[in-house]
Amino acid sequence: MSLPSTDQPSPTAPDSDPKAAPVPSPGSGAAGRAPGAYRHDLDGLRGIAIALVVIFHVWFGRVSGGVDVFLVLSGFFFTGMLVRRSDGGPVGVAATIRRTLRRLLPAMVVVLAAVVIAAVVLLPHTRWSDIAAQTLASLFYYQNWYLALSWSDYLAADPSVSPLQHLWSMSVQGQCYLGLLMLIATTAWLYRRGRPMALRVAPVRRVLHSDSIRGVTHSPVTRRVLRAAGPQGGLRIALAVLFAVLAVVSFRYAAVGVSTQQGWNYYDTFARAWEPLTGALLAIVAPMLNLPKLIRTVFAWAGIAAIVACGWLVNGSAVFPGPAALIPVTATAALILAGAGLATAGQPSVNRLLAGAPMVGLGGFAYALYLWHWPMLIFYLGERHERAAGALGGLLIIVASFVLAYGTHRFVEEPLRLRATPALPARARMLTGVAVSTVGVLLLGSTLAWQWSNGAKAHAVGELDPAKYPGAAALTDRALVPRAPMRPTIEEAPADIAYPTRDSCIADFDTRSVVTCAYGDPNAHRTIAVVGNSHAEHWIPALQAVAEKYRFKVSVYLKMGCPLTVAEEPMYKGQNNPDCKDWSHDVIERLGAERPDFVFTTGTRPADNGGDETPQDYLDVWQALSDRGLQVLAIRDTPWLRRNGIRYRAIDCLASGGNRLECGMKRSDALSPVDPALAASDDFPNVHVLDLNNAVCEPDVCAVVEGNILVYHDEHHLTASYSRSLAPELARRLQPILGWW
């Protein structure tokens, strides 16, 4: 979802182009060509798009295509304004940025402030750091990159999702606005300076009127194009060519990204750029066309049908902004072309319906509605601890969002956007501006202060006194647990992570190459290779302690979100992860060549219906390693914190007042009665199964604190401190298999 731009000529908007053509009122009967006329139908299209976005988010958990509609419209309106302005002189970069921010920031600041206040009141303080980080990312328009780095799932509307996650599209649009502004301003400056000369319209006209192509230049189409292009025709033609080339490049980039790295691709500004560039191209080309009535009618009906159906036709989060996004983009283009150059009364019936008062009114505060609906949804789900709002809950969310959006539009946006009138005195505008500015300064200051103070508290925990902090020994050896404060603390926990992540020895989501490091005794002749994703990684602190004691080397071959696989289409968060396939192939080949004594990797994962399982893909990996004569240590995965299918962090629960048992989960929900890898390994004599969950869980519950040590630093990864406490038990389990001590 992106900002519903208001950059089209309007008799009431202060940002109107003074050179725009007079605007016929809706239904005035003026059906002739009006190239600069206000497009009431596109205001209505904004209303349809925002309605679809909200409905699909609240009730269906799908992407509706509304984001793509708004990106095209934004490119269309913004470019049209800049090109019209360039007809009379400089574009005015500084003035345009100032006016654009004046439209965007007030409502954004109000919503961000409300979210921060709600987070302080409703969320545990362990969530505040991420809210603060995303607040800053939203204010400075890099939220999409913030989310791209974590591959956040935009459709995961549950209490664990950020109430600011939807603002990624605002960042994309802000970046595209800046790019279009600089592109048009630079091209216009070059045109005025006469460099390159080919941009001047006179040479273009001389070529077009030469004898060699006189027949072409005398055609009605060419005359219409030249007439529509106006005195700045050379500039507009140059911009159209430039936009078309850049749009094709961006589209190809997005198409590749769908199949190689969709989690990143979805938020990538460069992958999204072709959509506003399409709108920008239409802003120049549409006035040059005079389509027959029948074609306009077909375009209008096909366009609105495709926009309404888009959310059902494709799973947008998995394929946008790749080729599938042509559905909402071309549909929007069709509706733009259907009404181009006509007053409202002369447009096709679909466009006239969109220009009706209800749709235009909804489109008027679409921006504010978009800002409010997602936080309302997330906070509602968080308070009710549910994954879906339901029919009645969804209706309440939508009504509340409408009320807040209307209030924001009426009392914040309009006073700062419209010029002073008797109904809107200058004093009211000034007070609104001062109030919003004050809120913005307080918001920025508080989030920066929180980020600084929280960053100072988060750090890895060093070696703990085993007498005061027995950790896993409290379960395996019935060690005495004295009264002592939990370590790592709630503030320390996020930084108490496994060593490879700390040492940059794990390939991240965007790294295709194999990254490897050595732990334990790097000069030892015996080696255990730890292979897979972060759930193999979090055993490194325990393996490090064992390896140092018994003199063997631990080599790591790790990649985030990628358990070792031989699958043709490995998935991560429901999306294709082809890098994982290629990375796994290279790792398996390297293991076959380097021949470590044992390969240590996970042997199970959580099952969707509770308990755990050993999927077929794991068996295929065992077979590939067996074919290379490699011995495998398959360790049972530790429990993932889930409640009613919703993931949660131990530190959030503890910060909310829960205790070690209340914040844990039933063992029967996390683990099957018998390790599923045992039966699966019967056909693989080279596979040795390890299960240390009796050192993590009690007989009936998997608590989040054992032996005064916090077990998890997030939803499902062991803290480095607890992993180290597992070393004695891990050594006992490894001894009969390895025979090295």
XYZ file of C-alpha atoms in Angstrom, residues 58 110-124 127-128 130-132 135 156-166 371-389 393 396-397 400-401 404 646:
59
model
C -8.584 -7.747 8.097
C 0.053 11.348 14.464
C -0.302 7.629 13.762
C 3.288 6.860 14.783
C 2.805 8.728 18.046
C -0.405 6.814 18.719
C 1.334 3.502 18.007
C 4.236 4.356 20.314
C 1.828 5.273 23.122
C -0.207 2.104 22.563
C 2.982 0.029 22.542
C 4.064 1.493 25.886
C 0.636 0.801 27.393
C -0.158 -2.575 25.827
C 3.130 -4.258 24.928
C 5.939 -5.488 27.185
C 8.921 -5.068 22.283
C 9.631 -1.344 22.533
C 11.717 -2.955 17.675
C 8.804 -0.494 17.694
C 11.292 2.357 18.187
C 9.252 4.199 14.033
C 1.421 -12.778 9.185
C -1.179 -10.610 10.914
C -0.781 -12.016 14.419
C 0.220 -10.412 17.735
C 3.926 -10.998 17.091
C 3.903 -8.767 13.994
C 4.843 -5.099 14.209
C 1.929 -2.624 14.073
C 4.121 -0.514 11.752
C 4.995 -3.209 9.244
C 2.554 -1.889 6.648
C -2.179 4.363 8.154
C -4.678 3.403 10.859
C -6.146 0.043 9.834
C -3.053 -2.142 10.290
C -2.102 -0.955 13.810
C -5.731 -1.359 14.864
C -5.711 -4.929 13.531
C -2.434 -5.912 15.195
C -3.260 -4.412 18.603
C -6.708 -6.038 18.510
C -5.214 -9.461 17.802
C -2.592 -8.916 20.496
C -5.134 -8.077 23.148
C -7.279 -11.088 22.271
C -4.320 -13.437 21.622
C -5.815 -14.563 18.323
C -4.585 -15.014 14.778
C -7.739 -13.775 13.042
C -10.178 -10.990 13.825
C -13.999 -8.186 15.352
C -15.137 -3.229 14.742
C -11.571 -2.725 13.483
C -12.699 2.312 14.376
C -10.167 2.794 11.573
C -9.741 7.696 13.259
C 1.093 -17.998 17.492
